[in-house]
């Protein structure tokens, strides 16, 4: 059984939004509800969710008159363009099969046409998350950072972080055992795997670069022992 999840509901219709939020909360999920594209963008930029429920016809939001009403598909395309892997289920009144294809092409994990039963939505949510859980190599996640060993993608708070191969190797080793202290020698072993001679200070150099990219406190030092998350 899947545990409670954190969901972002993007829906401008007040009655539908209130109904969905209440129903999903009854399932034990934490639900954040935003009603326009600007609010959805800023929320996705600063928070992480297990799944997004996305309406398609949405007001632009933001400062009054800042933009025209927009399309949830544009938001979805933006998420996928920045390699945000959060599962998205599109919920929409549109039922033309062309829209369905566009939604799935834009990177939606599933597509529900309104009106639908809450039971069906819950079943779709479980199915999407099961598919995600069935990945051969699970995502590593710790303290706002996710690392995908399959695609070698690293994200922090929903934004991609570009790492060199060696920085990635050091971070992956630390994220595989969050909280465990890895010695300099253990981390060097990961780097020697790349088949090149390693400078004696290589590990501290890569840790320094990772701290610069992920924040000074993300990797902690235990003096004379090693590094840990
Ligand atoms: Ca709408």
Coordinates of N, CA and C and ligand atoms in Angstrom, one line a residue:
X1 N 0.8 -1.2 0.0 CA 0.0 0.0 0.0 C 0.9 1.2 0.0
X2 N 0.5 2.2 -0.8 CA 1.2 3.5 -0.9 C 0.8 4.4 0.3
X3 N 1.8 5.1 0.8 CA 1.5 5.9 2.0 C 1.0 7.3 1.5
X4 N 0.8 8.2 2.5 CA 0.3 9.5 2.2 C 1.3 10.2 1.3
X5 N 0.8 11.0 0.4 CA 1.7 11.7 -0.5 C 1.4 13.2 -0.5
X6 N 2.3 13.9 -1.0 CA 2.2 15.4 -1.1 C 1.8 15.7 -2.6
X7 N 0.6 16.2 -2.8 CA 0.0 16.4 -4.1 C -0.1 17.9 -4.3
X8 N 0.2 18.3 -5.6 CA -0.2 19.7 -6.0 C -1.3 19.6 -7.0
X9 N -2.4 20.3 -6.6 CA -3.6 20.4 -7.4 C -3.6 21.8 -8.1
X10 N -3.6 21.8 -9.4 CA -3.7 23.0 -10.2 C -5.0 23.0 -10.9
X11 N -6.0 23.8 -10.4 CA -7.4 23.8 -10.9 C -8.0 25.1 -10.5
X12 N -8.6 25.8 -11.5 CA -9.2 27.1 -11.3 C -10.6 27.0 -10.9
X13 N -11.3 25.9 -11.2 CA -12.7 25.8 -10.8 C -12.9 25.5 -9.3
X14 N -13.5 26.5 -8.7 CA -13.6 26.4 -7.2 C -14.3 25.2 -6.7
X15 N -15.4 24.8 -7.3 CA -16.2 23.7 -6.8 C -15.4 22.4 -7.0
X16 N -14.8 22.2 -8.2 CA -14.1 21.0 -8.5 C -12.8 21.0 -7.6
X17 N -12.2 22.1 -7.4 CA -11.0 22.1 -6.6 C -11.3 21.8 -5.2
X18 N -12.3 22.3 -4.6 CA -12.7 22.0 -3.2 C -13.1 20.6 -3.1
X19 N -13.8 20.0 -4.1 CA -14.2 18.6 -4.0 C -13.0 17.7 -4.0
X20 N -12.1 18.0 -5.0 CA -10.9 17.1 -5.1 C -10.0 17.2 -3.9
X21 N -9.8 18.5 -3.4 CA -8.9 18.6 -2.2 C -9.5 17.8 -1.0
X22 N -10.8 18.0 -0.8 CA -11.4 17.3 0.3 C -11.3 15.8 0.2
X23 N -11.6 15.3 -1.1 CA -11.6 13.9 -1.3 C -10.2 13.3 -1.1
X24 N -9.2 14.0 -1.7 CA -7.8 13.5 -1.6 C -7.3 13.6 -0.2
X25 N -7.7 14.6 0.6 CA -7.3 14.7 2.0 C -7.9 13.5 2.8
X26 N -9.1 13.1 2.4 CA -9.7 11.9 3.1 C -8.9 10.7 2.9
X27 N -8.2 10.6 1.7 CA -7.3 9.5 1.4 C -6.0 9.6 2.2
X28 N -5.8 10.7 3.0 CA -4.6 10.9 3.8 C -3.5 11.7 3.1
X29 N -3.8 12.2 1.9 CA -2.7 13.0 1.2 C -2.7 14.4 1.7
X30 N -1.5 15.0 1.6 CA -1.4 16.4 1.8 C -1.6 17.1 0.5
X31 N -2.5 18.1 0.4 CA -2.9 18.7 -0.9 C -2.6 20.2 -0.9
X32 N -1.8 20.7 -1.8 CA -1.6 22.1 -2.0 C -2.4 22.4 -3.2
X33 N -3.3 23.5 -3.1 CA -4.1 23.8 -4.2 C -3.8 25.2 -4.8
X34 N -3.5 25.3 -6.0 CA -3.3 26.6 -6.7 C -4.2 26.7 -7.8
X35 N -4.6 28.0 -8.2 CA -5.7 28.2 -9.1 C -5.3 28.9 -10.4
X36 N -4.0 29.1 -10.6 CA -3.6 29.7 -11.9 C -2.2 29.3 -12.2
X37 N -1.7 29.7 -13.4 CA -0.4 29.2 -13.9 C 0.7 29.9 -13.2
X38 N 0.6 31.2 -12.8 CA 1.6 31.9 -12.1 C 1.9 31.2 -10.7
X39 N 0.8 30.9 -10.0 CA 0.9 30.3 -8.7 C 1.5 28.9 -8.9
X40 N 1.1 28.2 -9.9 CA 1.6 26.8 -10.1 C 3.1 26.9 -10.4
X41 N 3.5 27.8 -11.2 CA 5.0 28.0 -11.5 C 5.8 28.2 -10.3
X42 N 5.3 29.2 -9.5 CA 6.2 29.6 -8.3 C 6.2 28.5 -7.3
X43 N 5.1 27.7 -7.2 CA 5.0 26.6 -6.2 C 5.9 25.5 -6.6
X44 N 5.9 25.2 -7.9 CA 6.8 24.1 -8.4 C 8.2 24.5 -8.4
X45 N 8.5 25.8 -8.4 CA 9.9 26.2 -8.4 C 10.5 26.1 -7.0
X46 N 9.6 26.1 -6.0 CA 10.2 26.1 -4.6 C 9.8 24.9 -3.8
X47 N 8.9 24.0 -4.3 CA 8.5 22.9 -3.5 C 8.6 21.6 -4.3
X48 N 8.7 20.5 -3.6 CA 8.6 19.2 -4.3 C 7.4 18.5 -4.0
X49 N 6.8 17.8 -5.0 CA 5.6 17.1 -4.8 C 5.8 15.6 -5.3
X50 N 4.9 14.7 -4.8 CA 5.0 13.4 -5.3 C 4.2 13.2 -6.6
X51 N 3.3 14.2 -6.8 CA 2.4 14.1 -8.0 C 1.7 15.4 -8.2
X52 N 1.5 15.8 -9.5 CA 0.8 17.0 -9.8 C -0.5 16.6 -10.6
X53 N -1.6 17.2 -10.1 CA -2.9 17.1 -10.9 C -3.1 18.4 -11.6
X54 N -3.2 18.3 -12.9 CA -3.1 19.5 -13.7 C -4.3 19.7 -14.6
X55 N -5.1 20.7 -14.4 CA -6.1 21.2 -15.3 C -5.5 21.8 -16.5
X56 N -6.2 21.8 -17.6 CA -5.6 22.4 -18.8 C -6.0 23.9 -19.1
X57 N -7.2 24.2 -18.9 CA -7.7 25.6 -19.1 C -7.5 26.4 -17.9
X58 N -6.5 27.2 -17.8 CA -6.2 27.9 -16.5 C -5.9 29.4 -16.8
X59 N -6.3 30.3 -15.8 CA -6.0 31.7 -16.0 C -4.5 31.9 -15.7
X60 N -3.9 32.9 -16.3 CA -2.5 33.2 -16.2 C -2.1 33.5 -14.8
X61 N -2.9 34.3 -14.1 CA -2.6 34.7 -12.7 C -1.4 35.7 -12.7
X62 N -0.8 35.9 -11.5 CA 0.2 36.9 -11.4 C -0.3 38.2 -11.3
X63 N 0.5 39.3 -11.4 CA 0.0 40.7 -11.3 C -1.1 40.9 -12.3
X64 N -2.1 41.7 -11.9 CA -3.3 41.9 -12.7 C -2.9 42.3 -14.1
X65 N -3.5 41.7 -15.1 CA -3.3 42.0 -16.5 C -1.9 41.6 -17.0
X66 N -1.2 40.8 -16.2 CA 0.2 40.4 -16.6 C 0.2 39.5 -17.8
X67 N -0.8 38.7 -18.0 CA -0.7 37.8 -19.1 C -2.1 37.2 -19.5
X68 N -2.2 36.6 -20.6 CA -3.5 36.0 -21.0 C -3.6 34.7 -20.3
X69 N -4.9 34.2 -20.4 CA -5.1 32.9 -19.9 C -4.2 31.9 -20.6
X70 N -3.8 30.8 -19.9 CA -2.9 29.9 -20.5 C -3.3 28.5 -20.5
X71 N -2.4 27.7 -20.9 CA -2.7 26.3 -21.1 C -1.8 25.5 -20.2
X72 N -2.5 24.6 -19.4 CA -1.7 23.7 -18.5 C -0.6 22.9 -19.3
X73 N -0.9 22.7 -20.6 CA 0.1 21.9 -21.3 C 1.4 22.6 -21.4
X74 N 1.4 24.0 -21.5 CA 2.6 24.8 -21.5 C 3.4 24.6 -20.3
X75 N 2.7 24.6 -19.1 CA 3.3 24.4 -17.8 C 4.0 23.0 -17.8
X76 N 3.3 22.0 -18.3 CA 3.8 20.6 -18.3 C 5.0 20.5 -19.2
X77 N 5.0 21.2 -20.3 CA 6.1 21.2 -21.2 C 7.3 21.8 -20.6
X78 N 7.1 22.9 -19.8 CA 8.2 23.6 -19.1 C 8.8 22.7 -18.1
X79 N 7.9 21.9 -17.3 CA 8.5 21.0 -16.3 C 9.4 20.0 -17.0
X80 N 8.9 19.4 -18.1 CA 9.7 18.3 -18.7 C 10.9 18.9 -19.3
X81 N 10.9 20.1 -19.8 CA 12.0 20.7 -20.5 C 13.1 20.9 -19.4
X82 N 12.8 21.1 -18.2 CA 13.8 21.3 -17.2 C 14.1 20.0 -16.4
X83 N 13.6 18.9 -17.0 CA 13.8 17.5 -16.5 C 13.2 17.3 -15.1
X84 N 12.1 18.0 -14.8 CA 11.4 17.8 -13.6 C 10.6 16.5 -13.8
X85 N 11.0 15.4 -13.0 CA 10.4 14.1 -13.2 C 9.1 13.9 -12.5
X86 N 8.5 14.9 -11.8 CA 7.3 14.7 -11.0 C 6.2 14.2 -11.8
X87 N 5.6 13.1 -11.4 CA 4.4 12.5 -12.2 C 3.3 13.6 -12.3
X88 N 2.7 13.7 -13.5 CA 1.6 14.6 -13.8 C 0.4 13.8 -14.3
X89 N -0.7 14.0 -13.7 CA -2.0 13.5 -14.3 C -2.8 14.7 -14.7
X90 N -3.1 14.8 -16.0 CA -3.9 15.9 -16.6 C -5.4 15.6 -16.3
X91 N -6.1 16.6 -15.7 CA -7.5 16.5 -15.5 C -8.2 17.6 -16.3
X92 N -9.0 17.3 -17.2 CA -9.6 18.3 -18.0 C -11.0 18.0 -18.5
X93 N -11.7 19.0 -18.9 CA -13.0 18.8 -19.5 C -12.9 18.5 -20.9
X94 N -11.8 18.7 -21.5 CA -11.6 18.4 -22.9 C -11.6 16.9 -23.2
X95 N -12.3 16.5 -24.1 CA -12.3 15.0 -24.3 C -11.9 14.7 -25.8
X96 N -11.5 15.7 -26.5 CA -11.1 15.4 -27.9 C -9.8 14.5 -27.8
X97 N -9.8 13.5 -28.7 CA -8.6 12.6 -28.5 C -7.3 13.3 -28.9
X98 N -7.4 14.4 -29.7 CA -6.2 15.2 -30.1 C -5.6 15.8 -28.8
X99 N -6.5 16.3 -27.9 CA -6.0 16.9 -26.7 C -5.3 15.8 -25.8
X100 N -5.9 14.6 -25.8 CA -5.3 13.5 -25.0 C -3.9 13.2 -25.5
X101 N -3.8 13.1 -26.8 CA -2.5 12.8 -27.4 C -1.5 13.9 -27.1
X102 N -1.9 15.2 -27.2 CA -1.0 16.3 -26.9 C -0.6 16.2 -25.5
X103 N -1.5 15.9 -24.6 CA -1.2 15.9 -23.1 C -0.1 14.8 -22.9
X104 N -0.3 13.6 -23.5 CA 0.6 12.5 -23.2 C 2.0 12.8 -23.9
X105 N 1.9 13.5 -25.1 CA 3.1 13.8 -25.8 C 3.9 14.9 -25.0
X106 N 3.2 15.7 -24.3 CA 3.8 16.8 -23.5 C 4.5 16.2 -22.2
X107 N 4.2 15.0 -21.9 CA 4.9 14.4 -20.8 C 4.0 14.0 -19.6
X108 N 2.6 14.0 -19.9 CA 1.7 13.6 -18.8 C 1.8 12.1 -18.6
X109 N 1.7 11.7 -17.3 CA 1.7 10.3 -17.0 C 0.4 9.6 -17.2
X110 N -0.7 10.4 -17.1 CA -2.0 9.9 -17.3 C -3.0 11.1 -17.6
X111 N -4.2 10.8 -17.9 CA -5.1 11.8 -18.5 C -6.5 11.4 -18.0
X112 N -7.2 12.3 -17.3 CA -8.6 12.0 -16.9 C -9.5 13.1 -17.4
X113 N -10.6 12.7 -18.0 CA -11.6 13.6 -18.5 C -12.7 13.9 -17.4
X114 N -12.9 15.2 -17.1 CA -14.0 15.5 -16.2 C -15.3 15.3 -16.8
X115 N -16.4 14.9 -16.1 CA -16.3 14.6 -14.7 C -15.9 13.2 -14.5
X116 N -15.2 12.9 -13.4 CA -14.7 11.6 -13.1 C -15.0 11.3 -11.6
X117 N -15.0 10.0 -11.3 CA -15.2 9.6 -9.9 C -13.9 9.7 -9.1
X118 N -14.0 10.1 -7.9 CA -12.8 10.2 -7.0 C -12.1 8.8 -7.0
X119 N -12.9 7.8 -6.9 CA -12.3 6.4 -6.9 C -11.4 6.2 -8.1
X120 N -11.9 6.7 -9.2 CA -11.1 6.4 -10.4 C -9.8 7.2 -10.4
X121 N -9.9 8.5 -9.9 CA -8.7 9.3 -9.8 C -7.7 8.6 -8.8
X122 N -8.2 8.2 -7.7 CA -7.3 7.5 -6.7 C -6.6 6.3 -7.3
X123 N -7.4 5.5 -8.1 CA -6.8 4.4 -8.7 C -5.7 4.8 -9.7
X124 N -6.0 5.9 -10.5 CA -4.9 6.3 -11.5 C -3.7 6.8 -10.7
X125 N -3.9 7.5 -9.6 CA -2.8 8.0 -8.8 C -1.9 6.8 -8.4
X126 N -2.6 5.8 -7.8 CA -1.8 4.6 -7.4 C -1.1 4.0 -8.5
X127 N -1.7 3.9 -9.7 CA -1.1 3.2 -10.8 C 0.2 4.0 -11.3
X128 N 0.0 5.3 -11.4 CA 1.2 6.2 -11.8 C 2.3 6.0 -10.8
X129 N 2.0 6.0 -9.5 CA 3.1 5.9 -8.5 C 3.7 4.5 -8.5
X130 N 2.9 3.5 -8.8 CA 3.4 2.1 -8.8 C 4.4 2.0 -10.0
X131 N 4.0 2.6 -11.1 CA 4.9 2.5 -12.3 C 6.2 3.2 -12.0
X132 N 6.1 4.3 -11.3 CA 7.4 5.0 -10.9 C 8.2 4.2 -9.9
X133 N 7.5 3.5 -9.0 CA 8.2 2.7 -8.0 C 8.8 1.5 -8.6
X134 N 8.4 1.1 -9.8 CA 8.9 -0.1 -10.5 C 10.1 0.2 -11.3
X135 N 10.7 1.4 -11.2 CA 11.9 1.7 -11.9 C 13.0 0.7 -11.5
X136 N 13.9 0.3 -12.5 CA 14.9 -0.6 -12.2 C 15.9 0.0 -11.2
X137 N 16.2 1.2 -11.3 CA 17.1 1.9 -10.4 C 16.4 3.0 -9.8
X138 N 16.0 2.9 -8.5 CA 15.2 4.0 -7.9 C 16.0 5.3 -7.8
X139 N 15.2 6.4 -7.8 CA 15.8 7.7 -7.6 C 16.3 7.7 -6.1
X140 N 17.5 8.3 -6.0 CA 18.0 8.6 -4.7 C 17.5 10.0 -4.3
X141 N 17.0 10.2 -3.1 CA 16.5 11.5 -2.7 C 17.0 11.8 -1.3
X142 N 17.5 13.0 -1.1 CA 17.9 13.4 0.3 C 17.8 15.0 0.4
X143 N 17.1 15.5 1.3 CA 17.2 16.9 1.6 C 17.0 17.8 0.4
X144 N 16.0 17.6 -0.4 CA 15.7 18.5 -1.5 C 16.5 18.2 -2.8
X145 N 17.4 17.2 -2.7 CA 18.1 16.8 -3.9 C 17.7 15.4 -4.4
X146 N 17.4 15.2 -5.7 CA 17.2 13.9 -6.2 C 18.3 13.6 -7.2
X147 N 18.6 12.3 -7.2 CA 19.7 11.8 -8.2 C 19.1 10.6 -8.8
X148 N 19.1 10.6 -10.2 CA 18.6 9.4 -10.9 C 19.8 8.7 -11.5
X149 N 20.0 7.5 -10.9 CA 21.2 6.7 -11.4 C 21.1 6.3 -12.9
X150 N 19.8 6.2 -13.4 CA 19.6 5.7 -14.7 C 19.9 6.8 -15.7
X151 N 19.4 8.0 -15.5 CA 19.6 9.1 -16.4 C 20.8 10.0 -16.1
X152 N 21.4 9.8 -14.9 CA 22.4 10.6 -14.3 C 22.0 12.0 -14.2
X153 N 20.7 12.2 -13.9 CA 20.2 13.6 -13.7 C 20.1 13.9 -12.2
X154 N 20.6 15.1 -11.9 CA 20.5 15.6 -10.5 C 19.6 16.8 -10.4
X155 N 18.7 16.8 -9.5 CA 17.8 18.0 -9.4 C 17.8 18.5 -7.9
X156 N 17.8 19.8 -7.8 CA 17.6 20.3 -6.4 C 16.4 21.3 -6.4
X157 N 15.5 21.0 -5.6 CA 14.3 21.8 -5.5 C 13.6 22.0 -6.9
X158 N 13.6 20.9 -7.7 CA 13.0 21.0 -9.0 C 13.8 21.5 -10.1
X159 N 15.0 21.9 -9.8 CA 15.9 22.5 -10.9 C 17.1 21.6 -11.1
X160 N 17.4 21.4 -12.4 CA 18.6 20.6 -12.7 C 19.9 21.2 -12.2
X161 N 20.8 20.3 -11.7 CA 22.1 20.7 -11.2 C 23.1 20.0 -12.2
X162 N 23.9 20.7 -12.8 CA 24.9 20.1 -13.7 C 26.2 19.8 -13.0
X163 N 26.5 18.5 -13.1 CA 27.7 18.0 -12.3 C 28.6 17.3 -13.3
X164 N 29.9 17.3 -13.1 CA 30.9 16.5 -13.8 C 30.7 15.1 -13.4
X165 N 31.3 14.2 -14.2 CA 31.1 12.8 -13.9 C 31.7 12.4 -12.5
X166 N 32.8 13.1 -12.1 CA 33.4 12.8 -10.8 C 32.6 13.4 -9.7
X167 N 32.1 14.6 -9.9 CA 31.2 15.1 -8.9 C 30.0 14.2 -8.7
X168 N 29.4 13.8 -9.8 CA 28.3 12.9 -9.7 C 28.6 11.6 -8.9
X169 N 29.8 11.0 -9.2 CA 30.2 9.8 -8.5 C 30.3 10.0 -7.0
X170 N 30.8 11.1 -6.6 CA 31.0 11.4 -5.1 C 29.6 11.6 -4.5
X171 N 28.7 12.4 -5.2 CA 27.4 12.6 -4.7 C 26.6 11.3 -4.6
X172 N 26.7 10.5 -5.6 CA 25.9 9.2 -5.6 C 26.3 8.3 -4.5
X173 N 27.7 8.3 -4.2 CA 28.1 7.4 -3.1 C 27.6 7.9 -1.8
X174 N 27.5 9.2 -1.6 CA 27.0 9.8 -0.3 C 25.5 9.6 -0.2
X175 N 24.8 9.8 -1.4 CA 23.3 9.7 -1.3 C 22.9 8.2 -1.2
X176 N 23.7 7.3 -1.5 CA 23.3 5.9 -1.3 C 23.3 5.5 0.1
X177 N 24.0 6.2 1.0 CA 24.0 5.9 2.4 C 23.9 7.2 3.2
X178 N 22.7 7.9 3.1 CA 22.6 9.2 3.8 C 22.8 9.0 5.3
X179 N 23.6 9.9 5.8 CA 23.9 9.9 7.3 C 25.2 9.1 7.6
X180 N 25.6 8.1 6.7 CA 26.8 7.4 7.0 C 28.0 8.2 6.6
X181 N 29.1 8.1 7.4 CA 30.3 8.8 7.1 C 31.1 7.9 6.2
X182 N 31.5 8.5 5.0 CA 32.3 7.8 4.0 C 33.7 8.4 4.1
X183 N 34.7 7.5 4.2 CA 36.1 8.0 4.4 C 36.6 8.6 3.0
X184 N 37.6 9.4 3.1 CA 38.2 9.9 1.8 C 38.6 8.7 0.9
X185 N 39.1 7.6 1.5 CA 39.6 6.4 0.8 C 38.4 5.8 0.1
X186 N 37.3 5.7 0.8 CA 36.1 5.1 0.2 C 35.6 5.9 -1.0
X187 N 35.6 7.2 -0.9 CA 35.2 8.1 -2.0 C 36.2 8.0 -3.1
X188 N 37.5 7.9 -2.8 CA 38.5 7.8 -3.8 C 38.3 6.6 -4.7
X189 N 37.8 5.5 -4.0 CA 37.6 4.3 -4.7 C 36.6 4.5 -5.8
X190 N 35.6 5.3 -5.6 CA 34.6 5.7 -6.6 C 35.2 6.4 -7.8
X191 N 36.2 7.2 -7.5 CA 36.8 8.0 -8.5 C 37.8 7.2 -9.3
X192 N 38.5 6.3 -8.6 CA 39.4 5.4 -9.3 C 38.7 4.6 -10.3
X193 N 37.4 4.4 -10.1 CA 36.6 3.6 -11.0 C 36.6 4.2 -12.4
X194 N 37.0 5.5 -12.5 CA 37.0 6.1 -13.8 C 38.3 5.9 -14.5
X195 N 39.2 5.1 -13.8 CA 40.4 4.7 -14.5 C 41.5 5.7 -14.7
X196 N 41.5 6.7 -13.9 CA 42.5 7.8 -14.1 C 43.2 8.0 -12.8
X197 N 44.4 8.5 -12.9 CA 45.2 8.8 -11.7 C 44.5 9.9 -10.9
X198 N 44.4 9.8 -9.6 CA 43.7 10.8 -8.8 C 44.6 11.6 -8.0
X199 N 44.5 12.9 -8.0 CA 45.3 13.7 -7.1 C 45.0 13.5 -5.7
X200 N 45.9 13.7 -4.8 CA 45.7 13.3 -3.4 C 44.6 14.1 -2.8
X201 N 44.3 15.3 -3.3 CA 43.3 16.2 -2.7 C 42.0 16.1 -3.6
X202 N 41.9 15.1 -4.5 CA 40.8 15.1 -5.4 C 39.4 15.1 -4.7
X203 N 39.3 14.3 -3.7 CA 38.0 14.2 -3.0 C 37.6 15.5 -2.4
X204 N 38.5 16.2 -1.8 CA 38.1 17.5 -1.2 C 37.8 18.5 -2.3
X205 N 38.5 18.4 -3.4 CA 38.1 19.3 -4.5 C 36.7 19.1 -5.0
X206 N 36.3 17.8 -5.2 CA 35.0 17.5 -5.7 C 33.9 17.9 -4.6
X207 N 34.2 17.6 -3.4 CA 33.3 18.0 -2.3 C 33.1 19.5 -2.3
X208 N 34.2 20.2 -2.5 CA 34.1 21.7 -2.5 C 33.2 22.1 -3.7
X209 N 33.4 21.5 -4.8 CA 32.6 21.9 -6.0 C 31.1 21.5 -5.8
X210 N 30.9 20.4 -5.2 CA 29.5 20.0 -4.9 C 28.8 21.0 -3.9
X211 N 29.6 21.4 -2.9 CA 29.1 22.4 -1.9 C 28.7 23.7 -2.6
X212 N 29.6 24.1 -3.5 CA 29.3 25.3 -4.3 C 28.0 25.2 -5.0
X213 N 27.7 24.0 -5.6 CA 26.5 23.9 -6.4 C 25.3 23.6 -5.6
X214 N 25.4 22.8 -4.5 CA 24.3 22.4 -3.8 C 24.0 23.1 -2.5
X215 N 25.0 24.0 -2.1 CA 24.9 24.7 -0.8 C 25.9 24.2 0.1
X216 N 26.5 25.1 0.9 CA 27.7 24.8 1.7 C 27.4 23.7 2.8
X217 N 26.1 23.6 3.2 CA 25.8 22.6 4.3 C 25.3 21.3 3.8
X218 N 25.2 21.1 2.5 CA 24.6 19.9 2.0 C 25.5 18.7 2.3
X219 N 26.8 18.8 2.1 CA 27.8 17.7 2.5 C 28.5 18.2 3.8
X220 N 28.4 17.4 4.8 CA 29.1 17.7 6.1 C 30.4 17.0 6.2
X221 N 31.3 17.5 6.9 CA 32.6 16.9 7.2 C 32.7 16.4 8.6
X222 N 33.3 15.3 8.8 CA 33.7 14.8 10.1 C 35.2 14.8 10.1
X223 N 35.8 15.8 10.8 CA 37.3 16.0 10.6 C 38.1 14.7 10.9
X224 N 38.9 14.4 10.0 CA 39.8 13.3 10.1 C 39.2 12.0 9.8
X225 N 37.8 12.0 9.6 CA 37.1 10.7 9.3 C 36.6 10.7 7.9
X226 N 35.8 11.7 7.5 CA 35.3 11.7 6.1 C 34.1 12.6 6.0
X227 N 33.3 12.3 5.1 CA 32.1 13.1 4.7 C 30.8 12.4 4.8
X228 N 29.7 13.2 5.0 CA 28.4 12.5 5.1 C 27.4 13.6 4.8
X229 N 26.1 13.1 4.5 CA 25.0 14.0 4.2 C 24.2 14.1 5.5
Ligands
LIG1 CA1 -10.1 25.1 -15.9

